[in-house]
Short mmCIF file of C-alpha atoms and ligand atoms in Angstrom, two decimals:
data_model
loop_
_atom_site.label_atom_id
_atom_site.label_comp_id
_atom_site.label_asym_id
_atom_site.label_seq_id
_atom_site.Cartn_x
_atom_site.Cartn_y
_atom_site.Cartn_z
CA MET A 1 -27.28 -2.93 -6.80
CA ARG A 2 -24.85 -0.11 -8.90
CA ASP A 3 -25.64 -0.23 -12.91
CA PRO A 4 -22.21 -0.24 -14.11
CA ALA A 5 -22.50 1.19 -16.99
CA ALA A 6 -23.60 4.29 -15.29
CA VAL A 7 -20.96 3.89 -12.80
CA LYS A 8 -18.32 4.47 -14.96
CA ASP A 9 -20.41 7.26 -17.04
CA ALA A 10 -20.19 9.09 -13.99
CA VAL A 11 -16.44 8.50 -13.01
CA LYS A 12 -15.46 9.37 -16.09
CA ALA A 13 -18.00 13.13 -15.98
CA ALA A 14 -16.03 13.81 -13.14
CA LEU A 15 -12.59 12.53 -14.33
CA ARG A 16 -13.14 14.60 -17.31
CA LYS A 17 -12.95 18.14 -14.62
CA GLN A 18 -10.69 16.95 -13.55
CA GLU A 19 -7.75 19.37 -12.77
CA ILE A 20 -3.78 19.35 -11.49
CA GLU A 21 -1.54 21.70 -11.95
CA LEU A 22 2.37 21.26 -12.53
CA PRO A 23 5.22 23.35 -11.27
CA SER A 24 7.64 24.96 -13.42
CA TRP A 25 10.05 23.62 -11.38
CA ALA A 26 9.56 20.36 -12.06
CA PHE A 27 10.71 20.13 -15.78
CA GLY A 28 13.89 21.96 -14.57
CA ASN A 29 16.90 20.18 -13.14
CA SER A 30 16.63 20.07 -9.47
CA GLY A 31 18.73 17.59 -6.21
CA THR A 32 19.48 17.94 -3.07
CA ARG A 33 22.03 18.91 -1.26
CA PHE A 34 24.39 16.15 -1.62
CA LYS A 35 24.52 17.33 -6.04
CA VAL A 36 22.03 18.96 -8.11
CA PHE A 37 22.62 16.37 -11.42
CA SER A 38 22.00 18.24 -14.99
CA GLN A 39 20.26 16.93 -17.67
CA PRO A 40 20.71 17.32 -21.68
CA GLY A 41 17.31 19.31 -23.07
CA VAL A 42 16.25 20.91 -19.68
CA PRO A 43 14.68 24.13 -20.47
CA ARG A 44 16.31 27.13 -19.84
CA ASP A 45 14.22 29.86 -19.11
CA PRO A 46 9.87 30.05 -18.21
CA TYR A 47 8.69 30.12 -21.45
CA GLU A 48 10.11 26.95 -22.03
CA LYS A 49 9.00 25.51 -18.86
CA ALA A 50 5.54 26.14 -20.49
CA ASP A 51 6.21 24.21 -23.40
CA ASP A 52 7.83 21.63 -21.85
CA ALA A 53 4.32 21.60 -18.67
CA ALA A 54 2.16 22.44 -22.13
CA GLN A 55 3.34 19.03 -23.58
CA VAL A 56 2.16 16.55 -20.09
CA HIS A 57 -1.63 18.48 -21.40
CA LYS A 58 -0.92 17.55 -24.87
CA TYR A 59 -1.10 14.20 -23.18
CA THR A 60 -2.97 13.99 -20.73
CA GLY A 61 -5.74 15.95 -21.48
CA VAL A 62 -5.93 17.74 -17.59
CA ALA A 63 -3.19 19.23 -16.66
CA PRO A 64 -4.05 23.03 -17.98
CA SER A 65 -1.95 24.76 -16.01
CA MET A 66 1.93 25.49 -14.13
CA ALA A 67 2.26 27.44 -11.66
CA VAL A 68 5.27 30.00 -11.41
CA HIS A 69 7.34 30.33 -8.54
CA ILE A 70 9.36 34.16 -8.35
CA PRO A 71 12.53 34.81 -8.83
CA TRP A 72 12.44 31.26 -10.71
CA ASP A 73 10.42 32.41 -13.57
CA LYS A 74 10.95 36.12 -13.54
CA VAL A 75 10.60 37.45 -16.82
CA GLY A 76 10.16 40.57 -18.51
CA ASP A 77 6.81 41.08 -19.16
CA TYR A 78 5.01 38.23 -17.71
CA THR A 79 1.55 39.33 -19.53
CA GLU A 80 3.83 38.08 -22.06
CA LEU A 81 4.92 34.49 -20.62
CA ALA A 82 0.78 34.57 -20.34
CA ALA A 83 0.00 35.01 -24.28
CA HIS A 84 3.20 32.07 -24.77
CA ALA A 85 1.23 29.49 -22.35
CA ALA A 86 -1.66 30.17 -23.85
CA SER A 87 -1.02 29.63 -27.01
CA ASN A 88 0.17 26.25 -26.70
CA GLY A 89 -3.18 26.25 -25.09
CA ILE A 90 -2.68 25.97 -20.85
CA ARG A 91 -2.49 28.98 -18.38
CA ILE A 92 -0.06 29.82 -16.00
CA GLY A 93 -1.48 29.02 -12.39
CA THR A 94 -0.18 29.60 -8.58
CA VAL A 95 2.04 31.85 -7.84
CA ASN A 96 4.91 31.01 -5.57
CA ALA A 97 6.51 33.78 -3.56
CA ASN A 98 10.35 32.89 -2.39
CA VAL A 99 12.27 34.59 0.64
CA PHE A 100 13.84 31.08 1.23
CA GLN A 101 16.80 31.53 -0.93
CA ASP A 102 18.86 34.97 -0.38
CA ASN A 103 21.21 35.48 2.28
CA ASP A 104 19.28 37.96 4.63
CA TYR A 105 16.81 35.53 4.98
CA LYS A 106 19.15 33.29 7.42
CA LEU A 107 17.43 33.49 10.30
CA GLY A 108 13.91 33.28 8.33
CA SER A 109 12.07 36.30 6.28
CA VAL A 110 8.76 37.63 7.55
CA CYS A 111 9.72 35.94 10.75
CA ASN A 112 12.96 37.58 10.78
CA PRO A 113 13.94 39.67 14.05
CA ASP A 114 15.57 42.77 12.14
CA PRO A 115 12.52 44.24 10.91
CA ARG A 116 14.24 45.36 7.86
CA VAL A 117 14.80 41.94 6.22
CA ARG A 118 10.78 41.65 7.20
CA ARG A 119 9.95 45.10 4.96
CA LYS A 120 12.26 42.84 2.01
CA ALA A 121 10.10 39.93 2.61
CA VAL A 122 6.92 41.25 2.15
CA ALA A 123 8.05 43.96 -0.51
CA HIS A 124 8.32 40.51 -2.68
CA LEU A 125 5.05 38.94 -1.73
CA LEU A 126 3.73 42.56 -2.23
CA GLU A 127 5.57 41.43 -6.07
CA CYS A 128 4.14 38.00 -6.27
CA VAL A 129 0.85 39.88 -6.37
CA ASP A 130 1.43 42.14 -9.06
CA VAL A 131 2.62 38.77 -11.14
CA MET A 132 -0.57 37.44 -10.50
CA ASP A 133 -2.59 40.61 -11.51
CA ALA A 134 0.14 40.33 -15.00
CA THR A 135 -1.05 36.79 -15.31
CA GLY A 136 -4.74 36.20 -14.16
CA SER A 137 -3.31 34.04 -11.38
CA PRO A 138 -6.35 33.48 -8.63
CA ASP A 139 -3.34 32.63 -6.24
CA LEU A 140 -0.26 33.25 -3.66
CA LYS A 141 1.33 30.38 -3.14
CA LEU A 142 3.43 31.04 0.98
CA TRP A 143 5.51 28.47 1.52
CA PHE A 144 8.07 29.84 4.69
CA ALA A 145 11.57 28.07 4.98
CA ASP A 146 11.60 30.83 8.88
CA GLY A 147 12.28 28.72 11.32
CA THR A 148 15.07 28.24 14.44
CA ASN A 149 17.36 25.32 15.13
CA TYR A 150 18.21 25.55 18.59
CA PRO A 151 16.01 26.61 21.50
CA GLY A 152 16.01 29.70 22.88
CA GLN A 153 17.74 31.22 19.96
CA ASP A 154 14.51 33.75 18.78
CA ASP A 155 11.14 34.27 20.49
CA ILE A 156 8.61 31.71 18.88
CA ARG A 157 6.24 33.55 19.93
CA ALA A 158 6.94 37.17 19.41
CA ARG A 159 7.84 35.28 15.41
CA GLN A 160 4.08 34.28 15.07
CA ASP A 161 3.13 38.27 16.33
CA ARG A 162 5.38 38.88 12.99
CA LEU A 163 4.46 36.10 10.66
CA ALA A 164 -0.02 37.18 11.50
CA ASP A 165 1.49 41.03 11.07
CA ALA A 166 3.11 40.16 6.94
CA LEU A 167 0.31 37.55 6.06
CA HIS A 168 -1.90 41.11 6.76
CA ALA A 169 -0.07 42.94 4.72
CA VAL A 170 -0.62 40.97 1.67
CA TYR A 171 -3.70 39.50 2.35
CA GLN A 172 -4.76 44.15 2.10
CA ARG A 173 -3.27 43.80 -1.85
CA LEU A 174 -5.69 40.89 -2.12
CA GLY A 175 -7.84 41.54 -5.34
CA PRO A 176 -11.64 40.67 -4.69
CA ASP A 177 -10.87 36.95 -6.83
CA GLN A 178 -7.29 36.60 -5.22
CA ARG A 179 -6.64 34.14 -2.40
CA MET A 180 -3.51 33.46 -0.70
CA LEU A 181 -2.91 29.32 -0.06
CA LEU A 182 -0.68 29.25 3.28
CA GLU A 183 1.74 26.04 2.99
CA TYR A 184 2.89 24.76 6.22
CA LYS A 185 5.59 22.24 6.45
CA LEU A 186 6.93 20.09 9.82
CA PHE A 187 10.55 20.68 9.25
CA GLU A 188 13.90 21.45 6.72
CA PRO A 189 15.93 24.23 6.65
CA SER A 190 14.95 24.77 10.29
CA PHE A 191 15.52 21.78 12.16
CA TYR A 192 14.15 23.08 16.25
CA SER A 193 10.91 24.96 15.19
CA THR A 194 9.19 25.91 11.87
CA ASP A 195 7.26 29.03 12.09
CA VAL A 196 4.44 26.89 10.45
CA PRO A 197 4.73 23.91 11.06
CA ASP A 198 1.56 22.13 10.78
CA TRP A 199 -2.42 22.10 9.85
CA GLY A 200 -3.02 23.71 12.45
CA THR A 201 -0.33 27.15 12.79
CA SER A 202 -1.63 27.39 9.16
CA LEU A 203 -5.53 27.46 9.98
CA LEU A 204 -5.19 29.70 12.67
CA HIS A 205 -4.00 32.41 10.30
CA CYS A 206 -6.05 31.87 7.49
CA GLN A 207 -9.59 32.24 9.87
CA ALA A 208 -7.59 35.56 11.84
CA LEU A 209 -6.39 36.92 8.00
CA GLY A 210 -10.14 36.35 6.81
CA PRO A 211 -12.17 34.20 4.17
CA LYS A 212 -10.10 34.44 1.11
CA ALA A 213 -6.89 33.45 2.79
CA MET A 214 -6.29 29.28 2.40
CA VAL A 215 -4.29 25.69 4.31
CA VAL A 216 -2.18 24.43 1.09
CA VAL A 217 -1.62 20.23 2.19
CA ASP A 218 2.03 19.32 1.02
CA THR A 219 1.53 15.69 1.12
CA GLY A 220 5.65 14.99 2.04
CA HIS A 221 5.15 18.07 5.16
CA HIS A 222 4.21 16.08 7.62
CA ALA A 223 5.75 13.18 10.82
CA PRO A 224 6.21 10.23 9.38
CA GLY A 225 2.36 8.36 9.96
CA VAL A 226 0.28 10.50 10.22
CA ASN A 227 -3.07 10.28 9.19
CA ILE A 228 -3.12 13.81 6.16
CA GLU A 229 -6.75 12.23 4.98
CA PHE A 230 -8.08 13.06 8.39
CA ILE A 231 -6.25 16.77 8.03
CA VAL A 232 -7.76 16.88 4.33
CA MET A 233 -10.97 16.11 5.87
CA MET A 234 -11.32 18.67 8.68
CA LEU A 235 -10.09 21.15 5.71
CA LEU A 236 -12.71 21.00 4.05
CA ARG A 237 -14.60 20.61 6.69
CA ALA A 238 -13.53 24.15 8.03
CA GLY A 239 -14.27 25.32 4.05
CA ARG A 240 -10.50 26.78 4.30
CA LEU A 241 -8.50 23.53 2.32
CA GLY A 242 -7.35 25.71 -0.74
CA GLY A 243 -4.65 23.64 -1.52
CA PHE A 244 -2.53 20.48 -2.68
CA ASP A 245 0.79 20.13 -3.22
CA PHE A 246 0.83 16.08 -4.64
CA ASN A 247 4.18 14.79 -4.53
CA SER A 248 5.39 11.36 -2.27
CA ARG A 249 7.90 10.34 0.16
CA PHE A 250 9.10 7.34 2.35
CA TYR A 251 10.91 9.20 4.46
CA ALA A 252 10.40 12.93 4.61
CA ASP A 253 10.19 16.20 2.34
CA ASP A 254 11.26 13.82 -0.74
CA ASP A 255 9.46 15.37 -3.41
CA LEU A 256 9.15 11.77 -5.63
CA MET A 257 6.53 11.45 -7.76
CA ALA A 258 3.01 11.41 -6.94
CA GLY A 259 1.57 8.46 -5.52
CA ALA A 260 4.95 6.89 -6.25
CA ALA A 261 5.86 5.83 -2.76
CA ASP A 262 1.78 5.37 -1.00
CA PRO A 263 -1.09 4.73 -3.73
CA PHE A 264 -3.12 3.85 -0.91
CA GLN A 265 -2.80 7.14 0.69
CA LEU A 266 -3.38 9.01 -2.48
CA PHE A 267 -6.95 7.06 -2.33
CA ARG A 268 -7.44 7.44 0.76
CA ILE A 269 -6.61 11.69 0.10
CA MET A 270 -9.28 11.28 -2.76
CA HIS A 271 -11.62 9.26 -0.79
CA GLU A 272 -11.92 12.50 0.70
CA VAL A 273 -12.14 14.72 -1.60
CA VAL A 274 -14.76 12.65 -2.91
CA ARG A 275 -16.93 12.18 -0.65
CA ALA A 276 -17.01 16.04 0.12
CA ASP A 277 -17.52 17.08 -3.34
CA ALA A 278 -14.41 18.92 -3.68
CA LEU A 279 -13.67 17.46 -7.01
CA GLY A 280 -14.56 20.64 -9.03
CA ARG A 281 -13.14 23.61 -9.67
CA PRO A 282 -16.30 25.32 -8.68
CA ALA A 283 -14.94 23.91 -4.51
CA GLY A 284 -11.61 25.66 -5.09
CA VAL A 285 -9.71 23.13 -3.93
CA ALA A 286 -5.79 24.03 -6.23
CA PHE A 287 -4.59 20.08 -7.17
CA MET A 288 -0.84 20.75 -8.19
CA LEU A 289 2.02 18.87 -8.11
CA ASP A 290 5.13 19.89 -6.24
CA GLN A 291 7.62 17.46 -6.69
CA CYS A 292 11.20 17.39 -8.52
CA HIS A 293 12.77 14.31 -10.81
CA ASN A 294 16.43 14.04 -9.84
CA ILE A 295 17.28 11.35 -11.59
CA GLU A 296 14.63 10.56 -13.68
CA PRO A 297 13.49 12.17 -17.65
CA LYS A 298 10.66 15.11 -16.19
CA ILE A 299 8.03 15.46 -19.04
CA PRO A 300 7.60 11.90 -18.40
CA ALA A 301 7.44 11.90 -14.50
CA GLN A 302 4.93 14.42 -14.86
CA ILE A 303 3.02 12.78 -17.32
CA ARG A 304 2.86 9.38 -14.72
CA SER A 305 2.45 11.72 -11.86
CA VAL A 306 -1.03 13.03 -13.35
CA MET A 307 -2.18 9.70 -14.61
CA ASN A 308 -1.66 8.35 -10.74
CA VAL A 309 -3.30 11.29 -9.17
CA GLN A 310 -6.14 11.08 -12.27
CA GLU A 311 -6.21 6.59 -10.89
CA ALA A 312 -6.53 7.18 -7.77
CA THR A 313 -9.27 10.07 -8.78
CA ALA A 314 -10.66 7.45 -10.91
CA LYS A 315 -10.97 4.81 -7.58
CA ALA A 316 -11.90 7.04 -4.86
CA LEU A 317 -14.99 7.82 -7.56
CA LEU A 318 -15.99 4.63 -7.71
CA VAL A 319 -16.66 3.96 -3.97
CA ASP A 320 -20.36 2.66 -3.70
CA THR A 321 -21.09 5.46 -1.32
CA GLU A 322 -24.28 3.61 0.08
CA VAL A 323 -22.96 -0.16 0.69
CA LEU A 324 -19.76 1.82 2.37
CA GLY A 325 -22.39 4.37 4.69
CA GLN A 326 -24.88 1.50 4.97
CA ALA A 327 -21.81 -1.00 6.61
CA GLN A 328 -20.64 2.24 8.53
CA LEU A 329 -23.50 2.73 10.88
CA ALA A 330 -24.51 -1.01 11.11
CA GLY A 331 -20.86 -0.95 12.39
CA ASP A 332 -20.33 -3.84 10.49
CA VAL A 333 -16.67 -2.90 10.42
CA LEU A 334 -15.33 -5.60 7.60
CA ALA A 335 -17.81 -4.77 5.11
CA ALA A 336 -17.14 -0.57 5.67
CA ASN A 337 -13.59 -1.71 4.74
CA ALA A 338 -13.72 -4.06 2.21
CA ALA A 339 -16.24 -1.32 0.43
CA LEU A 340 -13.50 1.02 0.42
CA MET A 341 -11.33 -1.79 -0.59
CA ASP A 342 -12.85 -3.30 -3.59
CA ALA A 343 -12.65 0.04 -4.95
CA TYR A 344 -8.93 0.32 -4.27
CA ASN A 345 -8.16 -3.32 -5.81
CA THR A 346 -10.32 -2.19 -9.02
CA ASP A 347 -8.39 -1.86 -11.96
CA VAL A 348 -9.01 1.72 -13.65
CA ARG A 349 -6.75 1.72 -16.44
CA PRO A 350 -8.54 0.32 -18.86
CA LEU A 351 -11.61 2.79 -17.53
CA LEU A 352 -8.45 5.97 -18.03
CA ALA A 353 -7.53 4.24 -21.30
CA GLU A 354 -11.16 4.74 -22.69
CA LEU A 355 -11.64 8.11 -21.38
CA ARG A 356 -8.72 9.46 -22.88
CA LYS A 357 -9.34 7.45 -26.29
CA GLU A 358 -12.78 9.39 -25.98
CA ARG A 359 -11.25 12.93 -25.32
CA GLY A 360 -8.68 12.16 -28.93
CA LEU A 361 -6.40 11.25 -26.17
CA ALA A 362 -3.59 8.53 -26.68
CA PRO A 363 -4.78 5.49 -24.17
CA ASP A 364 -1.43 5.53 -22.86
CA PRO A 365 -0.18 9.01 -22.23
CA VAL A 366 3.24 8.08 -21.70
CA ALA A 367 4.31 5.85 -25.06
CA ALA A 368 2.69 8.62 -27.01
CA TYR A 369 4.68 11.30 -25.48
CA LEU A 370 7.92 9.01 -25.79
CA ALA A 371 6.96 8.33 -29.41
CA SER A 372 7.12 11.36 -30.38
CA GLY A 373 10.58 12.45 -30.05
CA TYR A 374 9.96 16.01 -28.18
CA GLY A 375 12.36 14.95 -25.65
CA GLU A 376 15.18 14.26 -28.30
CA LYS A 377 13.58 17.03 -30.09
CA ILE A 378 14.46 19.54 -27.55
CA ILE A 379 17.58 18.09 -26.50
CA ALA A 380 19.12 18.71 -29.72
CA GLU A 381 18.21 21.92 -29.84
CA ARG A 382 18.41 23.60 -26.48
CA GLN A 383 22.54 24.05 -26.83
CA GLY A 384 23.84 26.93 -24.86
CA GLY A 385 22.31 29.21 -22.59
CA SER A 386 21.55 28.21 -18.80
CA PRO A 387 19.92 24.87 -17.46
CA ALA A 388 16.79 26.02 -15.56
CA GLY A 389 17.54 24.97 -11.80
CA TRP A 390 16.65 25.46 -7.95
CA ASP A 391 19.92 27.90 -7.89
CA ALA A 392 18.71 30.08 -10.88
C1 LRH B 401 9.06 23.21 -0.05
C2 LRH B 401 7.96 23.92 -0.94
C3 LRH B 401 6.98 24.56 -1.24
C4 LRH B 401 7.60 25.35 -2.21
C5 LRH B 401 8.91 24.17 -2.93
C6 LRH B 401 9.09 24.28 -3.74
O1 LRH B 401 9.29 22.44 0.79
O2 LRH B 401 7.10 22.19 -1.10
O3 LRH B 401 5.18 24.28 -2.03
O4 LRH B 401 8.23 26.42 -2.44
O5 LRH B 401 8.84 23.17 -1.93
MN1 MN B 402 4.76 22.27 -1.70
#
């Protein structure tokens, strides 16, 4: 029988080390192909995005970095941007390349049949490594919209050769402490073939490149019904899980708040992470949010999302692994399932509120943020200029 106080202390100790990275683009205007809704007080540049990201860290204590997306977060001096973030108590994290918004990329970027276009795309990826050097960011995250819309449109094998060549060129440029994170996605914006559609394709390319190439699991990038925690387990087992893009979805790549649509799935994923002892930084898994708050206020939504990941993690840390392990080995199906469900059905909100108080934070981060008046302040201050958004 476990000592409840010892269990609680162990869970709190692990949660204190948790770090969840925020996406700069979640603070800008976003939407769908039908409409990008504007919201008052939205940041107008990466400096203001970092200010907003710092608010999330201020109230949660577990969001010490903001991922940037180039050119959405292009600035004259990236070292200065990193210094500004640091003055707000956070750091610039993962650098996301963007080779999906230029007319030249209609038939693809690094997989494009036209070598001129491929060279242009590789040049951008290399520019992103320069940004990493300036900000001190360890990770380059690559997601390619590349694919085809009709069978026969292009030679899908030749496209893999082009992709491999481009990744190799960028891999060579990485510094000793830098990594490349290759994100896969089943479909969209391509609707027949996507050049990096699944974890197997990403893993094969990463293994061909070398130890600094890792796979990113975006929870919205799978076919309905896919057992994502199985993929997570396999990538951890292979030592190739570089990171997560957490969000949730009811249908496709909905980019909703993590845990909002399927908190049980997020718990099952975090159970595999905890089981592999991969929660802490030494394991090298970057826990990132990748979301768009199309209709809801963005900063409280980010705070809520971080809390959802914390809650799923706390529940995973509460799994009585001894009872679970014994039931599994005994083939006691119901006892094994019950061991997991007992943890999942535990209300961890009091434990998290207690932990926040112990860390000098408000027990309810959303309420504390809303009471701070920061939301009203930025609406009043951020007059003029052009609000950041996907098409910025
Ligand atoms: C692609 C994606 C990728 C980002 C983009 C903002 O769907 O998940 O991670 O570059 O969203
Ligand atoms: Mn993503």
